mmCIF file of C-alpha atoms and ligand atoms in Angstrom:
data_model
loop_
_atom_site.group_PDB
_atom_site.id
_atom_site.type_symbol
_atom_site.label_atom_id
_atom_site.label_comp_id
_atom_site.label_asym_id
_atom_site.label_seq_id
_atom_site.Cartn_x
_atom_site.Cartn_y
_atom_site.Cartn_z
ATOM 1 C CA MET B 59 -32.249 -37.336 -78.052
ATOM 2 C CA ARG B 60 -33.439 -36.172 -74.410
ATOM 3 C CA LYS B 61 -36.853 -35.977 -75.348
ATOM 4 C CA TRP B 62 -36.496 -39.898 -76.295
ATOM 5 C CA ILE B 63 -34.708 -40.589 -73.161
ATOM 6 C CA GLY B 64 -37.717 -38.432 -70.929
ATOM 7 C CA ILE B 65 -40.235 -40.601 -72.287
ATOM 8 C CA LEU B 66 -38.685 -43.603 -71.901
ATOM 9 C CA LEU B 67 -38.497 -43.147 -68.409
ATOM 10 C CA VAL B 68 -41.776 -42.368 -67.862
ATOM 11 C CA LEU B 69 -42.741 -45.414 -69.454
ATOM 12 C CA LEU B 70 -40.504 -47.055 -67.761
ATOM 13 C CA MET B 71 -41.871 -45.834 -64.836
ATOM 14 C CA LEU B 72 -45.111 -46.467 -65.203
ATOM 15 C CA SER B 73 -44.494 -49.943 -65.873
ATOM 16 C CA ALA B 74 -42.438 -50.171 -62.240
ATOM 17 C CA CYS B 75 -45.352 -48.320 -60.327
ATOM 18 C CA GLY B 76 -48.583 -48.517 -62.340
ATOM 19 C CA THR B 77 -48.868 -52.263 -63.847
ATOM 20 C CA ALA B 78 -47.595 -53.272 -66.816
ATOM 21 C CA GLU B 79 -50.535 -53.624 -68.499
ATOM 22 C CA ASN B 80 -51.640 -50.371 -67.364
ATOM 23 C CA SER B 81 -49.184 -48.163 -70.527
ATOM 24 C CA SER B 82 -51.299 -49.013 -73.399
ATOM 25 C CA SER B 83 -54.637 -47.244 -73.700
ATOM 26 C CA PRO B 84 -57.573 -49.011 -72.462
ATOM 27 C CA THR B 85 -59.429 -51.900 -74.939
ATOM 28 C CA GLU B 86 -62.740 -51.460 -74.427
ATOM 29 C CA ASP B 87 -63.565 -53.986 -72.364
ATOM 30 C CA GLN B 88 -61.656 -52.136 -69.896
ATOM 31 C CA LYS B 89 -63.575 -49.123 -70.260
ATOM 32 C CA LEU B 90 -66.537 -49.553 -67.123
ATOM 33 C CA THR B 91 -67.528 -52.824 -67.285
ATOM 34 C CA ASP B 92 -70.409 -52.253 -65.418
ATOM 35 C CA SER B 93 -71.828 -48.922 -66.721
ATOM 36 C CA ASP B 94 -73.912 -48.092 -63.382
ATOM 37 C CA GLN B 95 -70.947 -49.241 -61.071
ATOM 38 C CA LEU B 96 -68.787 -45.639 -60.122
ATOM 39 C CA TYR B 97 -65.298 -45.872 -60.722
ATOM 40 C CA VAL B 98 -62.822 -44.572 -58.713
ATOM 41 C CA GLY B 99 -58.913 -43.085 -59.835
ATOM 42 C CA PHE B 100 -56.892 -43.095 -56.363
ATOM 43 C CA VAL B 101 -53.499 -41.525 -57.629
ATOM 44 C CA LEU B 102 -51.022 -41.514 -54.418
ATOM 45 C CA ASP B 103 -47.104 -39.408 -54.338
ATOM 46 C CA THR B 104 -45.542 -42.841 -52.502
ATOM 47 C CA LEU B 105 -45.993 -45.603 -51.220
ATOM 48 C CA LYS B 106 -42.772 -45.333 -49.500
ATOM 49 C CA ASP B 107 -44.304 -44.004 -45.747
ATOM 50 C CA GLU B 108 -45.226 -46.558 -43.644
ATOM 51 C CA ARG B 109 -49.151 -44.503 -43.341
ATOM 52 C CA TRP B 110 -49.235 -44.665 -47.127
ATOM 53 C CA TYR B 111 -50.386 -47.980 -47.570
ATOM 54 C CA LYS B 112 -53.027 -47.603 -44.887
ATOM 55 C CA ASP B 113 -54.523 -45.141 -46.832
ATOM 56 C CA LYS B 114 -54.551 -47.343 -50.121
ATOM 57 C CA GLN B 115 -55.736 -50.286 -48.114
ATOM 58 C CA LEU B 116 -58.409 -48.803 -45.964
ATOM 59 C CA PHE B 117 -59.671 -46.238 -48.905
ATOM 60 C CA GLU B 118 -59.874 -49.367 -51.396
ATOM 61 C CA GLU B 119 -62.041 -51.186 -48.540
ATOM 62 C CA ALA B 120 -64.349 -47.800 -48.130
ATOM 63 C CA VAL B 121 -64.860 -47.627 -51.710
ATOM 64 C CA GLU B 122 -65.744 -51.286 -52.269
ATOM 65 C CA SER B 123 -67.904 -51.043 -49.614
ATOM 66 C CA LYS B 124 -69.919 -48.692 -50.709
ATOM 67 C CA GLY B 125 -70.259 -50.738 -54.191
ATOM 68 C CA ALA B 126 -67.777 -49.132 -56.265
ATOM 69 C CA ARG B 127 -64.493 -49.598 -58.114
ATOM 70 C CA ILE B 128 -61.609 -48.462 -57.239
ATOM 71 C CA LYS B 129 -58.280 -48.630 -58.898
ATOM 72 C CA THR B 130 -55.005 -47.162 -57.117
ATOM 73 C CA LEU B 131 -52.053 -46.070 -58.660
ATOM 74 C CA ALA B 132 -48.537 -44.861 -57.253
ATOM 75 C CA ALA B 133 -46.000 -42.559 -58.454
ATOM 76 C CA ASN B 134 -43.225 -42.639 -56.450
ATOM 77 C CA GLY B 135 -42.295 -38.994 -55.881
ATOM 78 C CA ASN B 136 -42.269 -38.661 -59.502
ATOM 79 C CA ASP B 137 -44.304 -35.931 -61.113
ATOM 80 C CA ASP B 138 -44.616 -36.800 -64.787
ATOM 81 C CA VAL B 139 -45.489 -40.557 -63.252
ATOM 82 C CA GLN B 140 -48.143 -38.879 -61.456
ATOM 83 C CA LEU B 141 -49.318 -36.910 -64.298
ATOM 84 C CA LYS B 142 -49.198 -39.967 -66.623
ATOM 85 C CA GLN B 143 -51.447 -41.802 -64.372
ATOM 86 C CA ALA B 144 -53.942 -39.641 -63.804
ATOM 87 C CA GLU B 145 -54.341 -39.470 -67.840
ATOM 88 C CA LEU B 146 -54.717 -42.987 -68.113
ATOM 89 C CA LEU B 147 -57.121 -43.397 -64.813
ATOM 90 C CA ILE B 148 -59.383 -40.415 -66.642
ATOM 91 C CA GLU B 149 -59.239 -42.461 -70.162
ATOM 92 C CA GLU B 150 -59.991 -45.623 -67.870
ATOM 93 C CA GLY B 151 -63.278 -43.928 -67.653
ATOM 94 C CA VAL B 152 -62.884 -43.046 -63.464
ATOM 95 C CA ASP B 153 -65.930 -41.162 -62.417
ATOM 96 C CA VAL B 154 -63.866 -39.044 -60.032
ATOM 97 C CA LEU B 155 -60.379 -38.507 -58.745
ATOM 98 C CA VAL B 156 -58.683 -38.776 -56.057
ATOM 99 C CA VAL B 157 -55.324 -37.293 -55.720
ATOM 100 C CA VAL B 158 -52.329 -37.030 -52.852
ATOM 101 C CA PRO B 159 -50.457 -34.866 -55.044
ATOM 102 C CA HIS B 160 -45.976 -34.917 -54.793
ATOM 103 C CA ASP B 161 -46.134 -31.354 -56.001
ATOM 104 C CA ALA B 162 -48.844 -29.078 -54.530
ATOM 105 C CA ALA B 163 -48.423 -26.578 -57.898
ATOM 106 C CA TYR B 164 -47.366 -29.094 -60.823
ATOM 107 C CA SER B 165 -50.569 -31.311 -60.218
ATOM 108 C CA ALA B 166 -52.899 -28.357 -61.327
ATOM 109 C CA ALA B 167 -52.565 -29.615 -64.277
ATOM 110 C CA ILE B 168 -54.309 -32.485 -63.072
ATOM 111 C CA VAL B 169 -56.917 -30.802 -62.332
ATOM 112 C CA ASP B 170 -57.540 -28.789 -65.563
ATOM 113 C CA MET B 171 -56.948 -32.471 -67.047
ATOM 114 C CA ALA B 172 -59.471 -34.433 -65.162
ATOM 115 C CA HIS B 173 -62.141 -31.200 -65.865
ATOM 116 C CA GLU B 174 -61.597 -31.278 -69.437
ATOM 117 C CA ALA B 175 -63.403 -34.881 -69.353
ATOM 118 C CA ASP B 176 -65.599 -33.853 -66.726
ATOM 119 C CA VAL B 177 -64.111 -35.906 -64.323
ATOM 120 C CA LYS B 178 -64.178 -34.110 -60.665
ATOM 121 C CA VAL B 179 -60.990 -33.931 -58.634
ATOM 122 C CA ILE B 180 -60.512 -34.611 -54.860
ATOM 123 C CA SER B 181 -57.755 -33.491 -52.927
ATOM 124 C CA TYR B 182 -56.648 -36.050 -50.520
ATOM 125 C CA ASP B 183 -54.570 -35.260 -46.918
ATOM 126 C CA ARG B 184 -52.111 -32.842 -49.339
ATOM 127 C CA LEU B 185 -54.136 -29.880 -51.131
ATOM 128 C CA ILE B 186 -53.147 -29.041 -54.983
ATOM 129 C CA THR B 187 -52.963 -25.359 -54.886
ATOM 130 C CA ASN B 188 -54.160 -22.414 -57.527
ATOM 131 C CA ALA B 189 -56.372 -24.963 -59.526
ATOM 132 C CA PRO B 190 -60.407 -25.403 -59.381
ATOM 133 C CA VAL B 191 -60.000 -28.542 -57.033
ATOM 134 C CA ASP B 192 -63.642 -30.218 -56.168
ATOM 135 C CA TYR B 193 -63.278 -31.201 -52.592
ATOM 136 C CA TYR B 194 -60.397 -30.913 -49.747
ATOM 137 C CA ILE B 195 -60.345 -33.518 -47.063
ATOM 138 C CA SER B 196 -57.615 -33.659 -44.611
ATOM 139 C CA PHE B 197 -56.319 -32.849 -41.079
ATOM 140 C CA ASP B 198 -55.834 -29.628 -39.337
ATOM 141 C CA ASN B 199 -52.251 -29.254 -40.182
ATOM 142 C CA VAL B 200 -51.446 -26.488 -38.947
ATOM 143 C CA LYS B 201 -52.619 -27.700 -35.308
ATOM 144 C CA VAL B 202 -50.056 -30.558 -36.339
ATOM 145 C CA GLY B 203 -46.942 -28.546 -35.933
ATOM 146 C CA GLU B 204 -48.519 -26.810 -32.972
ATOM 147 C CA LEU B 205 -48.991 -30.127 -31.109
ATOM 148 C CA GLN B 206 -45.088 -30.905 -32.300
ATOM 149 C CA ALA B 207 -44.436 -27.620 -30.917
ATOM 150 C CA THR B 208 -46.267 -27.435 -27.855
ATOM 151 C CA GLU B 209 -44.860 -30.987 -26.764
ATOM 152 C CA ILE B 210 -41.447 -30.423 -27.118
ATOM 153 C CA LEU B 211 -41.827 -26.655 -24.919
ATOM 154 C CA LYS B 212 -43.262 -28.515 -22.607
ATOM 155 C CA ILE B 213 -39.675 -30.412 -21.962
ATOM 156 C CA LYS B 214 -37.299 -27.674 -23.688
ATOM 157 C CA PRO B 215 -38.980 -24.335 -22.570
ATOM 158 C CA SER B 216 -35.745 -22.112 -23.695
ATOM 159 C CA GLY B 217 -32.334 -23.022 -25.969
ATOM 160 C CA THR B 218 -31.526 -23.737 -28.828
ATOM 161 C CA TYR B 219 -34.012 -25.401 -31.510
ATOM 162 C CA ALA B 220 -34.069 -27.007 -35.029
ATOM 163 C CA TYR B 221 -36.808 -27.449 -37.307
ATOM 164 C CA ILE B 222 -36.615 -30.122 -39.892
ATOM 165 C CA GLY B 223 -39.212 -29.912 -41.935
ATOM 166 C CA GLY B 224 -40.966 -31.970 -45.109
ATOM 167 C CA ALA B 225 -40.755 -31.545 -48.265
ATOM 168 C CA GLU B 226 -41.876 -28.297 -49.448
ATOM 169 C CA SER B 227 -43.518 -29.378 -52.259
ATOM 170 C CA ASP B 228 -45.866 -30.609 -50.330
ATOM 171 C CA ASN B 229 -48.196 -28.165 -49.168
ATOM 172 C CA ASN B 230 -48.734 -29.731 -45.557
ATOM 173 C CA ALA B 231 -45.316 -29.438 -44.880
ATOM 174 C CA VAL B 232 -45.177 -25.522 -45.303
ATOM 175 C CA LEU B 233 -48.801 -25.621 -42.768
ATOM 176 C CA PHE B 234 -46.960 -27.637 -40.141
ATOM 177 C CA ARG B 235 -44.203 -25.094 -40.017
ATOM 178 C CA GLN B 236 -46.276 -22.933 -39.547
ATOM 179 C CA GLY B 237 -48.264 -24.114 -37.119
ATOM 180 C CA ALA B 238 -44.612 -24.856 -35.434
ATOM 181 C CA MET B 239 -43.842 -21.272 -36.046
ATOM 182 C CA ASN B 240 -47.081 -20.138 -34.605
ATOM 183 C CA VAL B 241 -46.387 -22.154 -30.613
ATOM 184 C CA LEU B 242 -42.295 -21.490 -31.086
ATOM 185 C CA LYS B 243 -42.944 -17.286 -32.375
ATOM 186 C CA PRO B 244 -43.339 -15.816 -28.966
ATOM 187 C CA HIS B 245 -40.748 -17.422 -27.598
ATOM 188 C CA ILE B 246 -38.464 -16.984 -30.042
ATOM 189 C CA ASP B 247 -39.389 -12.746 -30.231
ATOM 190 C CA LYS B 248 -38.357 -13.007 -25.784
ATOM 191 C CA GLY B 249 -35.470 -14.133 -26.434
ATOM 192 C CA THR B 250 -35.473 -17.398 -24.452
ATOM 193 C CA ILE B 251 -35.205 -19.649 -27.667
ATOM 194 C CA GLN B 252 -33.390 -19.812 -30.681
ATOM 195 C CA LEU B 253 -33.912 -20.959 -33.857
ATOM 196 C CA ALA B 254 -30.791 -22.124 -34.685
ATOM 197 C CA TYR B 255 -31.566 -24.603 -37.841
ATOM 198 C CA ASP B 256 -34.674 -24.336 -40.399
ATOM 199 C CA GLN B 257 -34.478 -26.518 -43.214
ATOM 200 C CA TYR B 258 -37.192 -28.480 -45.675
ATOM 201 C CA THR B 259 -36.370 -31.717 -46.512
ATOM 202 C CA ASP B 260 -36.025 -33.057 -50.280
ATOM 203 C CA GLY B 261 -38.976 -35.918 -51.039
ATOM 204 C CA TRP B 262 -39.534 -36.391 -47.094
ATOM 205 C CA ASP B 263 -36.186 -38.705 -47.289
ATOM 206 C CA PRO B 264 -35.128 -39.310 -43.734
ATOM 207 C CA ASN B 265 -31.496 -39.495 -45.074
ATOM 208 C CA LYS B 266 -31.554 -36.287 -46.503
ATOM 209 C CA ALA B 267 -32.883 -34.799 -42.636
ATOM 210 C CA GLU B 268 -29.937 -37.070 -40.926
ATOM 211 C CA GLU B 269 -27.427 -35.724 -43.275
ATOM 212 C CA ASN B 270 -29.236 -32.428 -43.174
ATOM 213 C CA MET B 271 -29.097 -32.526 -38.941
ATOM 214 C CA LYS B 272 -25.181 -34.384 -38.773
ATOM 215 C CA ALA B 273 -24.283 -31.012 -40.826
ATOM 216 C CA ALA B 274 -26.228 -28.801 -38.567
ATOM 217 C CA LEU B 275 -24.578 -30.032 -35.463
ATOM 218 C CA LYS B 276 -21.359 -30.278 -37.040
ATOM 219 C CA GLN B 277 -22.293 -26.409 -37.197
ATOM 220 C CA ARG B 278 -22.432 -25.783 -34.352
ATOM 221 C CA GLY B 279 -20.736 -27.912 -32.261
ATOM 222 C CA ASN B 280 -23.780 -29.874 -31.317
ATOM 223 C CA LYS B 281 -25.203 -26.918 -30.004
ATOM 224 C CA PHE B 282 -28.813 -27.803 -29.880
ATOM 225 C CA ASP B 283 -31.574 -28.212 -27.401
ATOM 226 C CA ALA B 284 -34.038 -29.739 -29.150
ATOM 227 C CA VAL B 285 -35.626 -30.688 -32.597
ATOM 228 C CA ILE B 286 -39.513 -30.331 -34.048
ATOM 229 C CA ALA B 287 -39.183 -33.013 -37.179
ATOM 230 C CA ALA B 288 -41.898 -33.110 -39.336
ATOM 231 C CA ASN B 289 -43.092 -36.721 -39.204
ATOM 232 C CA ASP B 290 -41.302 -39.704 -37.940
ATOM 233 C CA GLY B 291 -39.448 -40.919 -40.591
ATOM 234 C CA THR B 292 -37.772 -37.638 -41.168
ATOM 235 C CA ALA B 293 -37.207 -37.622 -36.566
ATOM 236 C CA GLY B 294 -35.463 -41.321 -37.287
ATOM 237 C CA GLY B 295 -32.706 -39.495 -39.702
ATOM 238 C CA VAL B 296 -32.087 -37.158 -36.852
ATOM 239 C CA ILE B 297 -32.267 -39.258 -33.726
ATOM 240 C CA LYS B 298 -30.103 -41.198 -35.809
ATOM 241 C CA ALA B 299 -27.461 -38.241 -36.447
ATOM 242 C CA LEU B 300 -27.729 -37.602 -32.457
ATOM 243 C CA SER B 301 -27.239 -40.799 -31.604
ATOM 244 C CA GLU B 302 -24.170 -40.683 -33.105
ATOM 245 C CA GLN B 303 -23.082 -37.917 -30.936
ATOM 246 C CA GLY B 304 -24.589 -39.541 -27.893
ATOM 247 C CA MET B 305 -27.213 -37.105 -28.049
ATOM 248 C CA ALA B 306 -30.080 -39.713 -28.932
ATOM 249 C CA GLY B 307 -32.514 -39.340 -25.151
ATOM 250 C CA LYS B 308 -31.098 -35.930 -24.160
ATOM 251 C CA VAL B 309 -32.474 -33.804 -27.288
ATOM 252 C CA PRO B 310 -36.072 -33.479 -27.341
ATOM 253 C CA VAL B 311 -37.187 -34.547 -30.851
ATOM 254 C CA SER B 312 -41.095 -34.381 -32.470
ATOM 255 C CA GLY B 313 -42.650 -36.784 -34.718
ATOM 256 C CA GLN B 314 -45.520 -37.633 -36.653
ATOM 257 C CA ASP B 315 -47.168 -40.657 -38.560
ATOM 258 C CA ALA B 316 -47.657 -43.300 -34.968
ATOM 259 C CA GLU B 317 -45.508 -44.931 -37.497
ATOM 260 C CA LEU B 318 -44.586 -48.269 -35.498
ATOM 261 C CA GLU B 319 -40.626 -46.836 -35.493
ATOM 262 C CA GLY B 320 -41.685 -43.720 -34.025
ATOM 263 C CA VAL B 321 -44.004 -45.028 -31.324
ATOM 264 C CA ARG B 322 -41.288 -47.608 -30.044
ATOM 265 C CA ARG B 323 -38.652 -44.298 -29.902
ATOM 266 C CA VAL B 324 -41.024 -42.825 -27.773
ATOM 267 C CA VAL B 325 -41.170 -45.717 -25.807
ATOM 268 C CA ALA B 326 -37.617 -46.207 -25.845
ATOM 269 C CA GLY B 327 -37.224 -42.444 -24.914
ATOM 270 C CA THR B 328 -35.153 -41.680 -27.795
ATOM 271 C CA GLN B 329 -38.198 -39.616 -29.682
ATOM 272 C CA SER B 330 -40.605 -37.452 -27.144
ATOM 273 C CA MET B 331 -43.774 -37.533 -29.191
ATOM 274 C CA THR B 332 -45.952 -38.313 -32.431
ATOM 275 C CA VAL B 333 -48.892 -36.994 -33.882
ATOM 276 C CA TYR B 334 -51.888 -39.456 -34.126
ATOM 277 C CA LYS B 335 -53.671 -38.958 -37.265
ATOM 278 C CA PRO B 336 -56.557 -41.449 -37.891
ATOM 279 C CA ILE B 337 -56.372 -42.506 -41.048
ATOM 280 C CA SER B 338 -59.501 -45.153 -40.796
ATOM 281 C CA LEU B 339 -62.130 -41.785 -40.799
ATOM 282 C CA LEU B 340 -60.012 -40.081 -43.510
ATOM 283 C CA ALA B 341 -60.397 -43.084 -45.581
ATOM 284 C CA SER B 342 -64.077 -43.520 -44.962
ATOM 285 C CA GLN B 343 -64.881 -39.661 -45.087
ATOM 286 C CA ALA B 344 -63.207 -39.594 -48.697
ATOM 287 C CA ALA B 345 -65.001 -42.956 -49.855
ATOM 288 C CA ASP B 346 -68.283 -40.924 -48.891
ATOM 289 C CA ILE B 347 -66.971 -37.826 -50.747
ATOM 290 C CA ALA B 348 -66.226 -39.981 -54.122
ATOM 291 C CA VAL B 349 -68.919 -41.951 -54.318
ATOM 292 C CA THR B 350 -71.020 -38.771 -53.659
ATOM 293 C CA VAL B 351 -69.746 -37.146 -56.022
ATOM 294 C CA ALA B 352 -69.458 -39.774 -58.448
ATOM 295 C CA ALA B 353 -72.621 -40.348 -58.092
ATOM 296 C CA ASP B 354 -73.037 -36.262 -59.395
ATOM 297 C CA LYS B 355 -74.499 -35.486 -56.212
ATOM 298 C CA PRO B 356 -73.382 -32.462 -53.582
ATOM 299 C CA VAL B 357 -71.274 -33.021 -50.976
ATOM 300 C CA ASP B 358 -72.226 -30.942 -47.125
ATOM 301 C CA ALA B 359 -68.451 -29.677 -46.350
ATOM 302 C CA GLU B 360 -68.640 -27.073 -43.392
ATOM 303 C CA GLN B 361 -65.060 -25.921 -43.832
ATOM 304 C CA SER B 362 -63.151 -24.436 -46.984
ATOM 305 C CA VAL B 363 -59.375 -23.518 -47.633
ATOM 306 C CA ASN B 364 -58.057 -21.313 -49.784
ATOM 307 C CA ASN B 365 -55.626 -22.649 -52.094
ATOM 308 C CA GLY B 366 -54.625 -19.292 -54.027
ATOM 309 C CA GLU B 367 -57.291 -19.872 -56.648
ATOM 310 C CA ALA B 368 -60.485 -20.570 -54.990
ATOM 311 C CA ASP B 369 -61.655 -21.792 -51.674
ATOM 312 C CA ILE B 370 -61.874 -25.006 -52.016
ATOM 313 C CA PRO B 371 -65.133 -27.002 -49.703
ATOM 314 C CA ALA B 372 -62.952 -28.987 -46.449
ATOM 315 C CA ILE B 373 -63.186 -31.134 -44.536
ATOM 316 C CA LEU B 374 -60.492 -31.012 -41.845
ATOM 317 C CA LEU B 375 -59.931 -33.573 -38.906
ATOM 318 C CA GLU B 376 -58.277 -33.618 -35.475
ATOM 319 C CA PRO B 377 -54.826 -34.573 -34.925
ATOM 320 C CA VAL B 378 -53.967 -36.428 -31.742
ATOM 321 C CA ALA B 379 -50.299 -35.553 -29.839
ATOM 322 C CA ILE B 380 -49.066 -39.033 -29.236
ATOM 323 C CA THR B 381 -46.635 -39.199 -25.691
ATOM 324 C CA LYS B 382 -45.248 -42.362 -23.730
ATOM 325 C CA ASP B 383 -48.537 -42.207 -21.032
ATOM 326 C CA THR B 384 -50.829 -42.019 -23.966
ATOM 327 C CA ILE B 385 -50.301 -44.733 -26.598
ATOM 328 C CA ARG B 386 -52.253 -47.100 -25.129
ATOM 329 C CA ASP B 387 -55.435 -45.021 -24.635
ATOM 330 C CA THR B 388 -55.284 -44.281 -28.396
ATOM 331 C CA ILE B 389 -53.105 -45.635 -31.138
ATOM 332 C CA VAL B 390 -53.798 -49.349 -29.117
ATOM 333 C CA LYS B 391 -57.321 -48.377 -28.234
ATOM 334 C CA ASP B 392 -58.296 -47.135 -32.158
ATOM 335 C CA GLY B 393 -56.258 -51.017 -33.622
ATOM 336 C CA TYR B 394 -54.484 -48.417 -35.521
ATOM 337 C CA LEU B 395 -51.178 -50.740 -33.940
ATOM 338 C CA THR B 396 -50.925 -53.117 -31.288
ATOM 339 C CA GLN B 397 -49.610 -53.812 -28.339
ATOM 340 C CA GLU B 398 -48.358 -56.446 -29.858
ATOM 341 C CA GLU B 399 -46.052 -54.391 -32.159
ATOM 342 C CA ILE B 400 -44.779 -51.879 -29.973
ATOM 343 C CA TYR B 401 -44.665 -53.338 -26.800
ATOM 344 C CA GLY B 402 -43.596 -56.650 -27.765
ATOM 345 C CA GLU B 403 -45.898 -58.084 -24.967
HETATM 346 C C1 GAL S 723 -47.496 -35.828 -45.728
HETATM 347 C C2 GAL S 723 -48.550 -36.592 -44.342
HETATM 348 C C3 GAL S 723 -47.957 -37.003 -43.610
HETATM 349 C C4 GAL S 723 -46.291 -37.303 -43.651
HETATM 350 C C5 GAL S 723 -45.741 -36.661 -44.565
HETATM 351 C C6 GAL S 723 -44.588 -37.818 -45.544
HETATM 352 O O1 GAL S 723 -47.793 -34.767 -46.619
HETATM 353 O O2 GAL S 723 -49.526 -35.095 -44.225
HETATM 354 O O3 GAL S 723 -48.661 -37.586 -43.256
HETATM 355 O O4 GAL S 723 -46.643 -38.971 -43.875
HETATM 356 O O5 GAL S 723 -46.597 -35.882 -46.161
HETATM 357 O O6 GAL S 723 -44.968 -38.884 -46.646
#
């Protein structure tokens, strides 16, 4: 009985996330209509956070601009659905799979399945661990954490800190935290900083981040001087909890992703910084790799990252710390967000 409910659930999720017609096996004519047109499959964890819409749009445009075909599916944070969606795209005849894994370890099964069908796998933004991934492209995620902690330390060089991390199932969340701890540790060892709360946030859920921050504030009688939040979503939850205690704007909070609401909070002063990651660069370089790999050509990747299975050829791009004074010269100049959107002027 439970098994039938599980299968029913996966089929329901597929019809919800992918499009209804994807639930049955591809018909002959759905298979590559133009056999030499390269076909790229893009498997996203979720479209819940603002940035993933940008990734989807920019990556699809970049792939199509190279004459290749692309289909994107999003799994709404469900591992079984993500596995099923990858399986469907492989059945449909994709030449390469580009994956933003929901769970770094669980998605190793996607690599095994793809390689059985002689389809290469590229880890996009988030690394799949413990599997022979073909290429990995992302930002320097340890540096993201270092930038966050460095900016908060400038404002609050001593005192009681909280760390509100991302989803532990996401390898990036582990790297962001590692970067933040690289910067904080000497201060913790010296005793000028106390890390009084340190918690990952399931599913990167802002509501969970708010709940956790509320519990931490209650536990410590509001005695926090600074919060390192892993992205703008979790920062939003933290700032809601702080504002209920009249502490918003008084306690520095970090963020990431340069989401519109995150940048507006930086302007308003309730959030101290965010980290800008130029998605257009990530998407266009990922499209280069995808189309090259799909054509069975080698990719020149100078770096490599060990994912527990092997040293994976990698391209890691530079993240940029954003504070109130640097918004116009970075995000606005790049057209990532407009002056109008941020300042309403
Ligand atoms: C991370 C990503 C971040 C953030 C987060 C939540 O893997 O690098 O930019 O958005 O996921 O989706």
